[in-house]
């Protein structure tokens, strides 16, 4: 009886493998060799919240499996990220703990990195960065000034979403159902000076490129389409008084003759020319200064202002011009025809507004109102400044004489005081004379620094870039490093389905930086060649929350079951496009499989050398070994294709199926001969080693330990080249022990 190894000790095996990886620097992004395929696998950039949650585990388990697979294929892989460390969540956490956010962020990041290492994620940890680092936000300021120079950032006294509770403006992305994403209080629209990012110049290109993004999954493309909010229709130029014309849009091309009014967005560029009547002006000012609850979105409650003006409609009649934010929510900052017969919301507005004519006159349309093909995008410019402390200082000085003056590039960074303990009230930067009082860069007179900071959404616009630059070179040439050409575009972004907004705006800024110069080599202006979005992890059918007491703690799971089991369970439990409703079943499945494979493999590795050499028996079972070869070839072909598509749940399933087939081979040999001959035993060992290699991207610690036990030497080449389905090796079919190549295509 051979001695079987003790049952799998995940903690010990995982610690040993992680130590070996780190000692050898296995995951440092290499300089790609000439002609070597390369892949920058970009995981999501976590907030420094202090804790990995199951959504992170899902994200990184998928990305890690893909990165490991690409490395095993011989490709140069960069798998790196930075923390999204500025912003409200960190500031609020620091307020709660009465400490400077910088300290909270540093501690949280360290803790999360420890969790990632314990889970065995193969990041290039030397490349990790924090968006709140001075060397990092200096480049956020550079980006701000660069976009400002290009006319893509502007300051406007404009309507913004405002949360009374958080005392800050919010980006549209941060408003969910009219409520603050953070505190869920109702959001108001108010008017205040705010910095905006102009995205309109790139909306059409973002739209057009979608068809060419072949390695983007449906979920990620769907988010991009949703954010664009494209509506196809027609537009017409309508004549107003004093020679003014107004271009109006409608998706109801067949019903333009039935239009009864025109709706103008409060953000329409020519709005001022249409709202001159004092009563209407007053109403508009009230609307803009916050009289309107954001939640009053539907046509029955949404504010509508009668400008008193009219334009000549397509049917020749007079159409009253109203102003309403309803337009923005549907077609962006434009003007739209109100057609009650074609549109329910228009019907509701028409009934509310007394000046709406009942019937259109029976007159021929004027030639000036010839409809032409048009489209509108709901996506529009968004605010990037916040009245908050914990963010990138905006490199602007306000001078009474010169106005808003950019800080010269060579004076960057504008340093954020790091010793502030925010209380949650007001903006602490405004109360710091050492920050606020400066000389105007232009005239030298006393002036005031901008005390708004950039929303972390702005930092995120380029958060995918720094990992591609060696840390020691980032200070000098973040945006012109030659490695950018090597790694960009990122081969694959793996991120949660709630990252659509970030990705959309990153795509906009990439195009801007292409046109400005630094990213000119990205011809289509796309930061990500491929993209996989995954849904969230919930428990008991509900979003995890402390309040519901259904939070699953990854640390606890890893402590009890080991990292490989947790990773395999998360990958197996659902395909990326499905919400993962967590339950222990997945853990039990993963545990049973891994322990079964471990025990079975160890037993057969140990027994192989003692199996008797028996030529007659070997000849009798040759057809079974050949069948095993086919199964292996088919299995590897499937698993390879699963991994290429980042469909890791299928890869797990196909690995477990292959294991069943390997066991089935043994069973059939035993049924036929009663024992395994040396040839059979060695074929079995070869098949198990092959299985371990295929498993390595998914459960790397255990898989590598099995390979070592099978007789392979530990080292950087432990996994060997990725097995090719057409040359699956089977040992033991001839006396010279030469590997026998079974040439089998995936279809056989
Ligand atoms: Zn709030
Ligand atoms: Zn000045």
mmCIF file of C-alpha atoms in Angstrom, residues 113-480:
data_model
loop_
_atom_site.group_PDB
_atom_site.id
_atom_site.type_symbol
_atom_site.label_atom_id
_atom_site.label_comp_id
_atom_site.label_asym_id
_atom_site.label_seq_id
_atom_site.Cartn_x
_atom_site.Cartn_y
_atom_site.Cartn_z
ATOM 1 C CA UNK A 113 -3.703 44.655 -0.698
ATOM 2 C CA UNK A 114 -3.187 42.059 2.034
ATOM 3 C CA UNK A 115 -6.567 40.542 1.221
ATOM 4 C CA UNK A 116 -5.717 40.443 -2.466
ATOM 5 C CA UNK A 117 -2.411 38.722 -1.835
ATOM 6 C CA UNK A 118 -4.082 36.187 0.422
ATOM 7 C CA UNK A 119 -6.523 35.415 -2.408
ATOM 8 C CA UNK A 120 -3.566 34.850 -4.700
ATOM 9 C CA UNK A 121 -4.397 37.524 -7.267
ATOM 10 C CA UNK A 122 -1.459 37.862 -9.618
ATOM 11 C CA UNK A 123 -1.255 41.657 -9.794
ATOM 12 C CA UNK A 124 1.999 43.430 -10.407
ATOM 13 C CA UNK A 125 1.855 44.841 -6.872
ATOM 14 C CA UNK A 126 4.835 47.130 -7.491
ATOM 15 C CA UNK A 127 2.674 49.113 -9.889
ATOM 16 C CA UNK A 128 -0.187 49.740 -7.467
ATOM 17 C CA UNK A 129 -0.853 53.441 -6.879
ATOM 18 C CA UNK A 130 -3.320 55.718 -5.117
ATOM 19 C CA UNK A 131 -5.109 58.511 -6.966
ATOM 20 C CA UNK A 132 -4.603 60.627 -3.830
ATOM 21 C CA UNK A 133 -0.790 60.424 -4.028
ATOM 22 C CA UNK A 134 0.819 63.738 -4.832
ATOM 23 C CA UNK A 135 2.698 62.249 -7.789
ATOM 24 C CA UNK A 136 -0.600 60.974 -9.077
ATOM 25 C CA UNK A 137 -2.923 63.942 -8.580
ATOM 26 C CA UNK A 138 -0.302 66.238 -10.039
ATOM 27 C CA UNK A 139 -1.155 64.518 -13.325
ATOM 28 C CA UNK A 140 -4.872 64.868 -12.675
ATOM 29 C CA UNK A 141 -4.156 68.589 -12.454
ATOM 30 C CA UNK A 142 -2.119 68.366 -15.642
ATOM 31 C CA UNK A 143 -5.076 66.691 -17.327
ATOM 32 C CA UNK A 144 -7.409 69.407 -16.048
ATOM 33 C CA UNK A 145 -5.212 72.178 -17.474
ATOM 34 C CA UNK A 146 -4.692 70.282 -20.732
ATOM 35 C CA UNK A 147 -8.416 69.793 -21.254
ATOM 36 C CA UNK A 148 -9.050 73.388 -20.188
ATOM 37 C CA UNK A 149 -6.620 74.624 -22.827
ATOM 38 C CA UNK A 150 -8.368 72.478 -25.403
ATOM 39 C CA UNK A 151 -11.707 74.025 -24.509
ATOM 40 C CA UNK A 152 -13.044 70.788 -23.087
ATOM 41 C CA UNK A 153 -13.362 72.099 -19.549
ATOM 42 C CA UNK A 154 -15.329 75.208 -18.774
ATOM 43 C CA UNK A 155 -16.804 77.008 -15.817
ATOM 44 C CA UNK A 156 -20.422 77.845 -15.922
ATOM 45 C CA UNK A 157 -22.921 79.262 -13.549
ATOM 46 C CA UNK A 158 -25.188 76.381 -14.146
ATOM 47 C CA UNK A 159 -27.784 74.054 -12.820
ATOM 48 C CA UNK A 160 -26.329 71.131 -10.949
ATOM 49 C CA UNK A 161 -27.609 68.370 -8.772
ATOM 50 C CA UNK A 162 -27.104 69.241 -5.155
ATOM 51 C CA UNK A 163 -27.383 67.074 -2.050
ATOM 52 C CA UNK A 164 -28.350 69.083 1.034
ATOM 53 C CA UNK A 165 -27.178 66.336 3.329
ATOM 54 C CA UNK A 166 -23.718 65.887 1.811
ATOM 55 C CA UNK A 167 -23.491 69.626 1.037
ATOM 56 C CA UNK A 168 -22.085 68.919 -2.376
ATOM 57 C CA UNK A 169 -22.921 68.864 -6.046
ATOM 58 C CA UNK A 170 -23.314 65.487 -7.676
ATOM 59 C CA UNK A 171 -22.561 64.122 -11.111
ATOM 60 C CA UNK A 172 -25.560 62.727 -12.980
ATOM 61 C CA UNK A 173 -24.048 59.309 -12.389
ATOM 62 C CA UNK A 174 -24.316 59.872 -8.657
ATOM 63 C CA UNK A 175 -28.024 60.548 -8.805
ATOM 64 C CA UNK A 176 -30.106 57.394 -8.612
ATOM 65 C CA UNK A 177 -33.854 57.805 -9.039
ATOM 66 C CA UNK A 178 -33.606 61.425 -8.008
ATOM 67 C CA UNK A 179 -31.684 60.511 -4.877
ATOM 68 C CA UNK A 180 -28.100 60.924 -3.755
ATOM 69 C CA UNK A 181 -26.064 57.769 -4.467
ATOM 70 C CA UNK A 182 -24.353 58.217 -1.124
ATOM 71 C CA UNK A 183 -26.992 59.139 1.451
ATOM 72 C CA UNK A 184 -30.185 58.488 -0.564
ATOM 73 C CA UNK A 185 -31.562 61.910 0.296
ATOM 74 C CA UNK A 186 -33.556 63.689 -2.359
ATOM 75 C CA UNK A 187 -31.404 65.691 -4.701
ATOM 76 C CA UNK A 188 -32.213 69.278 -5.689
ATOM 77 C CA UNK A 189 -31.188 71.186 -8.768
ATOM 78 C CA UNK A 190 -29.422 74.423 -7.900
ATOM 79 C CA UNK A 191 -27.378 77.017 -9.698
ATOM 80 C CA UNK A 192 -23.790 77.650 -8.732
ATOM 81 C CA UNK A 193 -20.437 78.155 -10.449
ATOM 82 C CA UNK A 194 -19.160 74.758 -11.430
ATOM 83 C CA UNK A 195 -16.476 73.242 -13.620
ATOM 84 C CA UNK A 196 -17.745 71.073 -16.433
ATOM 85 C CA UNK A 197 -16.258 68.491 -18.736
ATOM 86 C CA UNK A 198 -17.435 68.929 -22.288
ATOM 87 C CA UNK A 199 -18.204 65.555 -23.833
ATOM 88 C CA UNK A 200 -20.489 66.578 -26.684
ATOM 89 C CA UNK A 201 -17.677 66.675 -29.311
ATOM 90 C CA UNK A 202 -17.081 62.951 -28.838
ATOM 91 C CA UNK A 203 -20.561 61.522 -28.399
ATOM 92 C CA UNK A 204 -20.976 60.648 -32.036
ATOM 93 C CA UNK A 205 -17.628 58.917 -32.226
ATOM 94 C CA UNK A 206 -18.331 56.992 -29.023
ATOM 95 C CA UNK A 207 -21.547 55.888 -30.672
ATOM 96 C CA UNK A 208 -20.021 55.021 -34.039
ATOM 97 C CA UNK A 209 -17.183 52.994 -32.525
ATOM 98 C CA UNK A 210 -19.525 50.656 -30.676
ATOM 99 C CA UNK A 211 -19.996 48.497 -33.764
ATOM 100 C CA UNK A 212 -16.259 47.898 -34.014
ATOM 101 C CA UNK A 213 -15.696 46.875 -30.396
ATOM 102 C CA UNK A 214 -15.628 43.167 -31.094
ATOM 103 C CA UNK A 215 -14.165 41.990 -27.826
ATOM 104 C CA UNK A 216 -16.730 43.823 -25.749
ATOM 105 C CA UNK A 217 -19.422 41.658 -24.218
ATOM 106 C CA UNK A 218 -23.103 42.472 -24.598
ATOM 107 C CA UNK A 219 -23.451 43.786 -21.061
ATOM 108 C CA UNK A 220 -20.668 46.332 -21.457
ATOM 109 C CA UNK A 221 -21.938 47.473 -24.856
ATOM 110 C CA UNK A 222 -25.440 47.808 -23.433
ATOM 111 C CA UNK A 223 -24.187 50.189 -20.738
ATOM 112 C CA UNK A 224 -22.499 52.340 -23.381
ATOM 113 C CA UNK A 225 -25.668 52.525 -25.440
ATOM 114 C CA UNK A 226 -27.733 53.320 -22.388
ATOM 115 C CA UNK A 227 -25.443 56.158 -21.324
ATOM 116 C CA UNK A 228 -25.409 57.599 -24.824
ATOM 117 C CA UNK A 229 -29.197 57.576 -24.805
ATOM 118 C CA UNK A 230 -29.400 57.943 -28.551
ATOM 119 C CA UNK A 231 -32.724 58.742 -30.209
ATOM 120 C CA UNK A 232 -33.104 58.771 -33.966
ATOM 121 C CA UNK A 233 -35.577 61.050 -35.651
ATOM 122 C CA UNK A 234 -35.782 64.236 -37.672
ATOM 123 C CA UNK A 235 -35.049 67.892 -37.073
ATOM 124 C CA UNK A 236 -36.582 71.011 -38.587
ATOM 125 C CA UNK A 237 -35.728 74.695 -38.562
ATOM 126 C CA UNK A 238 -38.736 76.683 -37.369
ATOM 127 C CA UNK A 239 -39.026 80.425 -37.844
ATOM 128 C CA UNK A 240 -39.676 82.685 -34.900
ATOM 129 C CA UNK A 241 -40.095 86.436 -34.513
ATOM 130 C CA UNK A 242 -37.374 88.844 -35.607
ATOM 131 C CA UNK A 243 -35.796 86.412 -38.008
ATOM 132 C CA UNK A 244 -34.826 83.965 -35.261
ATOM 133 C CA UNK A 245 -34.906 80.273 -36.083
ATOM 134 C CA UNK A 246 -35.132 77.349 -33.734
ATOM 135 C CA UNK A 247 -34.012 73.854 -34.686
ATOM 136 C CA UNK A 248 -36.353 71.314 -33.138
ATOM 137 C CA UNK A 249 -36.090 67.566 -32.921
ATOM 138 C CA UNK A 250 -38.628 64.783 -32.776
ATOM 139 C CA UNK A 251 -38.426 61.002 -32.950
ATOM 140 C CA UNK A 252 -41.975 60.954 -34.380
ATOM 141 C CA UNK A 253 -41.130 61.702 -37.977
ATOM 142 C CA UNK A 254 -44.553 60.755 -39.307
ATOM 143 C CA UNK A 255 -46.387 63.127 -36.981
ATOM 144 C CA UNK A 256 -44.530 66.428 -37.297
ATOM 145 C CA UNK A 257 -47.655 68.038 -38.797
ATOM 146 C CA UNK A 258 -49.488 67.301 -35.537
ATOM 147 C CA UNK A 259 -47.059 69.257 -33.342
ATOM 148 C CA UNK A 260 -48.765 71.593 -30.822
ATOM 149 C CA UNK A 261 -45.827 73.174 -29.004
ATOM 150 C CA UNK A 262 -42.058 73.243 -28.668
ATOM 151 C CA UNK A 263 -40.174 72.264 -25.524
ATOM 152 C CA UNK A 264 -36.811 73.866 -24.820
ATOM 153 C CA UNK A 265 -34.249 72.424 -22.447
ATOM 154 C CA UNK A 266 -33.251 74.822 -19.622
ATOM 155 C CA UNK A 267 -29.702 74.113 -20.823
ATOM 156 C CA UNK A 268 -30.405 74.924 -24.465
ATOM 157 C CA UNK A 269 -27.466 77.015 -25.763
ATOM 158 C CA UNK A 270 -29.779 79.708 -27.164
ATOM 159 C CA UNK A 271 -32.163 79.695 -24.214
ATOM 160 C CA UNK A 272 -31.610 83.347 -23.260
ATOM 161 C CA UNK A 273 -32.883 84.512 -26.633
ATOM 162 C CA UNK A 274 -36.186 82.761 -26.101
ATOM 163 C CA UNK A 275 -36.834 83.717 -22.499
ATOM 164 C CA UNK A 276 -37.079 87.489 -22.334
ATOM 165 C CA UNK A 277 -40.502 88.067 -20.886
ATOM 166 C CA UNK A 278 -39.958 89.093 -17.181
ATOM 167 C CA UNK A 279 -42.475 86.635 -15.752
ATOM 168 C CA UNK A 280 -40.915 83.734 -17.631
ATOM 169 C CA UNK A 281 -37.408 84.845 -16.595
ATOM 170 C CA UNK A 282 -38.410 84.851 -12.952
ATOM 171 C CA UNK A 283 -39.888 81.382 -13.259
ATOM 172 C CA UNK A 284 -36.764 80.134 -14.977
ATOM 173 C CA UNK A 285 -34.517 81.600 -12.275
ATOM 174 C CA UNK A 286 -36.632 79.907 -9.659
ATOM 175 C CA UNK A 287 -36.433 76.623 -11.506
ATOM 176 C CA UNK A 288 -32.678 76.905 -11.706
ATOM 177 C CA UNK A 289 -32.099 77.991 -8.139
ATOM 178 C CA UNK A 290 -33.652 74.919 -6.704
ATOM 179 C CA UNK A 291 -37.419 75.164 -6.661
ATOM 180 C CA UNK A 292 -37.642 71.867 -8.475
ATOM 181 C CA UNK A 293 -37.276 68.554 -6.723
ATOM 182 C CA UNK A 294 -35.291 66.286 -8.939
ATOM 183 C CA UNK A 295 -37.712 63.450 -8.377
ATOM 184 C CA UNK A 296 -40.527 65.406 -10.062
ATOM 185 C CA UNK A 297 -39.577 63.917 -13.365
ATOM 186 C CA UNK A 298 -42.780 62.742 -14.921
ATOM 187 C CA UNK A 299 -44.746 64.855 -17.329
ATOM 188 C CA UNK A 300 -47.554 65.499 -14.858
ATOM 189 C CA UNK A 301 -45.245 67.097 -12.272
ATOM 190 C CA UNK A 302 -42.203 68.325 -14.181
ATOM 191 C CA UNK A 303 -41.899 72.118 -14.281
ATOM 192 C CA UNK A 304 -42.943 73.739 -17.544
ATOM 193 C CA UNK A 305 -42.478 77.453 -18.192
ATOM 194 C CA UNK A 306 -44.336 79.351 -20.894
ATOM 195 C CA UNK A 307 -41.890 81.773 -22.556
ATOM 196 C CA UNK A 308 -44.727 83.676 -24.207
ATOM 197 C CA UNK A 309 -42.906 83.205 -27.524
ATOM 198 C CA UNK A 310 -44.057 81.224 -30.534
ATOM 199 C CA UNK A 311 -42.557 79.772 -33.673
ATOM 200 C CA UNK A 312 -44.161 78.854 -36.981
ATOM 201 C CA UNK A 313 -44.883 75.146 -36.889
ATOM 202 C CA UNK A 314 -44.385 72.588 -39.656
ATOM 203 C CA UNK A 315 -48.082 72.834 -40.498
ATOM 204 C CA UNK A 316 -47.806 76.608 -40.711
ATOM 205 C CA UNK A 317 -49.546 77.341 -37.411
ATOM 206 C CA UNK A 318 -48.105 79.074 -34.360
ATOM 207 C CA UNK A 319 -46.502 76.763 -31.789
ATOM 208 C CA UNK A 320 -45.981 78.127 -28.264
ATOM 209 C CA UNK A 321 -42.442 77.680 -26.872
ATOM 210 C CA UNK A 322 -42.201 76.165 -23.392
ATOM 211 C CA UNK A 323 -39.126 75.411 -21.275
ATOM 212 C CA UNK A 324 -38.886 72.151 -19.385
ATOM 213 C CA UNK A 325 -36.135 69.864 -18.074
ATOM 214 C CA UNK A 326 -38.210 66.996 -19.436
ATOM 215 C CA UNK A 327 -36.288 67.498 -22.682
ATOM 216 C CA UNK A 328 -32.943 66.808 -21.020
ATOM 217 C CA UNK A 329 -34.074 63.537 -19.550
ATOM 218 C CA UNK A 330 -35.069 62.353 -23.010
ATOM 219 C CA UNK A 331 -32.940 64.002 -25.687
ATOM 220 C CA UNK A 332 -30.304 66.077 -23.910
ATOM 221 C CA UNK A 333 -29.952 69.885 -23.969
ATOM 222 C CA UNK A 334 -31.971 70.510 -27.109
ATOM 223 C CA UNK A 335 -35.395 71.596 -28.356
ATOM 224 C CA UNK A 336 -38.135 69.106 -29.147
ATOM 225 C CA UNK A 337 -41.506 69.181 -30.815
ATOM 226 C CA UNK A 338 -44.458 68.454 -28.541
ATOM 227 C CA UNK A 339 -46.770 66.045 -30.333
ATOM 228 C CA UNK A 340 -49.630 64.941 -28.051
ATOM 229 C CA UNK A 341 -51.015 62.473 -30.599
ATOM 230 C CA UNK A 342 -47.724 60.608 -30.788
ATOM 231 C CA UNK A 343 -46.371 60.916 -27.289
ATOM 232 C CA UNK A 344 -48.061 60.393 -23.943
ATOM 233 C CA UNK A 345 -45.794 62.777 -22.025
ATOM 234 C CA UNK A 346 -46.396 65.481 -24.619
ATOM 235 C CA UNK A 347 -50.114 64.885 -24.159
ATOM 236 C CA UNK A 348 -49.814 65.488 -20.421
ATOM 237 C CA UNK A 349 -47.814 68.684 -20.952
ATOM 238 C CA UNK A 350 -50.271 69.917 -23.574
ATOM 239 C CA UNK A 351 -53.172 69.493 -21.150
ATOM 240 C CA UNK A 352 -51.295 71.445 -18.467
ATOM 241 C CA UNK A 353 -50.375 74.406 -20.659
ATOM 242 C CA UNK A 354 -53.288 76.722 -21.593
ATOM 243 C CA UNK A 355 -51.568 78.180 -24.649
ATOM 244 C CA UNK A 356 -51.444 74.789 -26.382
ATOM 245 C CA UNK A 357 -53.640 74.932 -29.522
ATOM 246 C CA UNK A 358 -56.275 72.216 -29.793
ATOM 247 C CA UNK A 359 -56.137 71.526 -33.513
ATOM 248 C CA UNK A 360 -53.529 72.130 -36.129
ATOM 249 C CA UNK A 361 -54.771 74.297 -39.022
ATOM 250 C CA UNK A 362 -55.127 72.571 -42.385
ATOM 251 C CA UNK A 363 -52.334 74.436 -44.138
ATOM 252 C CA UNK A 364 -49.433 73.156 -46.202
ATOM 253 C CA UNK A 365 -46.080 72.948 -44.403
ATOM 254 C CA UNK A 366 -43.683 75.770 -45.159
ATOM 255 C CA UNK A 367 -40.595 74.820 -47.160
ATOM 256 C CA UNK A 368 -38.278 76.089 -44.431
ATOM 257 C CA UNK A 369 -39.591 73.333 -42.176
ATOM 258 C CA UNK A 370 -38.442 70.424 -44.320
ATOM 259 C CA UNK A 371 -37.540 67.628 -41.923
ATOM 260 C CA UNK A 372 -34.061 66.090 -42.181
ATOM 261 C CA UNK A 373 -32.566 62.992 -40.567
ATOM 262 C CA UNK A 374 -31.169 63.700 -37.102
ATOM 263 C CA UNK A 375 -30.281 62.092 -33.827
ATOM 264 C CA UNK A 376 -29.940 63.277 -30.287
ATOM 265 C CA UNK A 377 -27.939 61.963 -27.325
ATOM 266 C CA UNK A 378 -29.155 62.186 -23.782
ATOM 267 C CA UNK A 379 -25.549 62.065 -22.514
ATOM 268 C CA UNK A 380 -24.235 65.532 -21.859
ATOM 269 C CA UNK A 381 -21.520 67.552 -20.155
ATOM 270 C CA UNK A 382 -21.182 66.901 -16.462
ATOM 271 C CA UNK A 383 -19.848 68.760 -13.488
ATOM 272 C CA UNK A 384 -16.446 67.742 -12.203
ATOM 273 C CA UNK A 385 -16.013 70.013 -9.186
ATOM 274 C CA UNK A 386 -17.102 69.394 -5.628
ATOM 275 C CA UNK A 387 -17.291 71.481 -2.468
ATOM 276 C CA UNK A 388 -15.249 68.904 -0.622
ATOM 277 C CA UNK A 389 -11.837 68.625 0.948
ATOM 278 C CA UNK A 390 -10.645 65.174 -0.058
ATOM 279 C CA UNK A 391 -9.960 65.563 -3.754
ATOM 280 C CA UNK A 392 -7.511 66.855 -6.309
ATOM 281 C CA UNK A 393 -7.166 70.639 -5.863
ATOM 282 C CA UNK A 394 -8.297 72.442 -8.992
ATOM 283 C CA UNK A 395 -5.266 74.324 -10.358
ATOM 284 C CA UNK A 396 -7.030 77.650 -10.741
ATOM 285 C CA UNK A 397 -6.580 81.001 -9.017
ATOM 286 C CA UNK A 398 -9.392 83.541 -8.904
ATOM 287 C CA UNK A 399 -8.122 87.071 -9.357
ATOM 288 C CA UNK A 400 -10.359 90.133 -9.171
ATOM 289 C CA UNK A 401 -8.594 91.661 -12.107
ATOM 290 C CA UNK A 402 -7.820 88.625 -14.312
ATOM 291 C CA UNK A 403 -10.679 86.281 -13.489
ATOM 292 C CA UNK A 404 -10.049 82.513 -13.309
ATOM 293 C CA UNK A 405 -6.341 82.052 -14.024
ATOM 294 C CA UNK A 406 -4.828 78.583 -14.592
ATOM 295 C CA UNK A 407 -1.848 77.705 -12.409
ATOM 296 C CA UNK A 408 1.151 77.361 -14.773
ATOM 297 C CA UNK A 409 2.026 73.727 -15.570
ATOM 298 C CA UNK A 410 5.500 74.070 -14.077
ATOM 299 C CA UNK A 411 4.027 75.056 -10.722
ATOM 300 C CA UNK A 412 2.100 71.820 -10.344
ATOM 301 C CA UNK A 413 1.176 70.190 -8.105
ATOM 302 C CA UNK A 414 -1.112 72.450 -6.164
ATOM 303 C CA UNK A 415 -0.701 70.577 -2.916
ATOM 304 C CA UNK A 416 -3.625 69.444 -0.842
ATOM 305 C CA UNK A 417 -3.001 70.057 2.883
ATOM 306 C CA UNK A 418 -2.923 66.551 4.323
ATOM 307 C CA UNK A 419 -3.320 67.387 7.996
ATOM 308 C CA UNK A 420 -6.979 68.353 7.826
ATOM 309 C CA UNK A 421 -9.525 66.448 9.856
ATOM 310 C CA UNK A 422 -12.787 67.232 8.093
ATOM 311 C CA UNK A 423 -15.933 67.499 10.188
ATOM 312 C CA UNK A 424 -18.427 67.115 7.364
ATOM 313 C CA UNK A 425 -19.571 70.722 7.373
ATOM 314 C CA UNK A 426 -18.733 73.183 4.648
ATOM 315 C CA UNK A 427 -15.439 73.018 2.819
ATOM 316 C CA UNK A 428 -12.389 72.936 5.111
ATOM 317 C CA UNK A 429 -10.082 74.161 2.340
ATOM 318 C CA UNK A 430 -11.900 77.486 2.248
ATOM 319 C CA UNK A 431 -10.964 78.003 5.893
ATOM 320 C CA UNK A 432 -7.225 77.524 5.366
ATOM 321 C CA UNK A 433 -5.515 80.868 4.605
ATOM 322 C CA UNK A 434 -2.252 79.039 3.846
ATOM 323 C CA UNK A 435 -4.087 77.267 1.034
ATOM 324 C CA UNK A 436 -6.432 79.984 -0.141
ATOM 325 C CA UNK A 437 -4.312 83.144 -0.192
ATOM 326 C CA UNK A 438 -1.970 83.289 -3.168
ATOM 327 C CA UNK A 439 -0.608 85.796 -5.649
ATOM 328 C CA UNK A 440 -2.293 85.807 -9.044
ATOM 329 C CA UNK A 441 -0.055 83.930 -11.498
ATOM 330 C CA UNK A 442 -0.794 86.543 -14.135
ATOM 331 C CA UNK A 443 -0.692 89.964 -12.416
ATOM 332 C CA UNK A 444 0.872 89.129 -9.065
ATOM 333 C CA UNK A 445 -1.883 90.811 -7.043
ATOM 334 C CA UNK A 446 -3.405 89.028 -4.020
ATOM 335 C CA UNK A 447 -5.892 86.406 -5.210
ATOM 336 C CA UNK A 448 -7.755 83.309 -3.978
ATOM 337 C CA UNK A 449 -7.222 79.709 -4.869
ATOM 338 C CA UNK A 450 -10.167 77.725 -6.167
ATOM 339 C CA UNK A 451 -11.407 75.813 -3.137
ATOM 340 C CA UNK A 452 -13.566 73.304 -4.968
ATOM 341 C CA UNK A 453 -11.763 70.040 -5.597
ATOM 342 C CA UNK A 454 -12.150 67.629 -8.482
ATOM 343 C CA UNK A 455 -14.662 64.857 -8.111
ATOM 344 C CA UNK A 456 -12.981 61.461 -8.034
ATOM 345 C CA UNK A 457 -14.821 60.736 -11.259
ATOM 346 C CA UNK A 458 -12.340 63.117 -12.846
ATOM 347 C CA UNK A 459 -9.349 61.209 -11.431
ATOM 348 C CA UNK A 460 -10.920 58.051 -12.815
ATOM 349 C CA UNK A 461 -10.849 59.466 -16.334
ATOM 350 C CA UNK A 462 -7.235 58.363 -16.643
ATOM 351 C CA UNK A 463 -6.941 55.823 -13.825
ATOM 352 C CA UNK A 464 -6.297 53.102 -16.407
ATOM 353 C CA UNK A 465 -3.072 54.708 -17.598
ATOM 354 C CA UNK A 466 -0.529 54.785 -14.730
ATOM 355 C CA UNK A 467 -0.232 51.000 -14.344
ATOM 356 C CA UNK A 468 1.244 50.929 -17.859
ATOM 357 C CA UNK A 469 4.097 53.226 -16.800
ATOM 358 C CA UNK A 470 6.935 51.951 -14.566
ATOM 359 C CA UNK A 471 6.535 53.644 -11.166
ATOM 360 C CA UNK A 472 9.994 55.220 -11.300
ATOM 361 C CA UNK A 473 9.156 57.023 -14.558
ATOM 362 C CA UNK A 474 5.729 58.314 -13.645
ATOM 363 C CA UNK A 475 6.888 61.653 -12.244
ATOM 364 C CA UNK A 476 8.735 62.534 -15.449
ATOM 365 C CA UNK A 477 6.600 61.274 -18.290
ATOM 366 C CA UNK A 478 3.304 59.802 -17.342
ATOM 367 C CA UNK A 479 1.595 60.592 -20.625
ATOM 368 C CA UNK A 480 4.543 60.211 -22.982
#
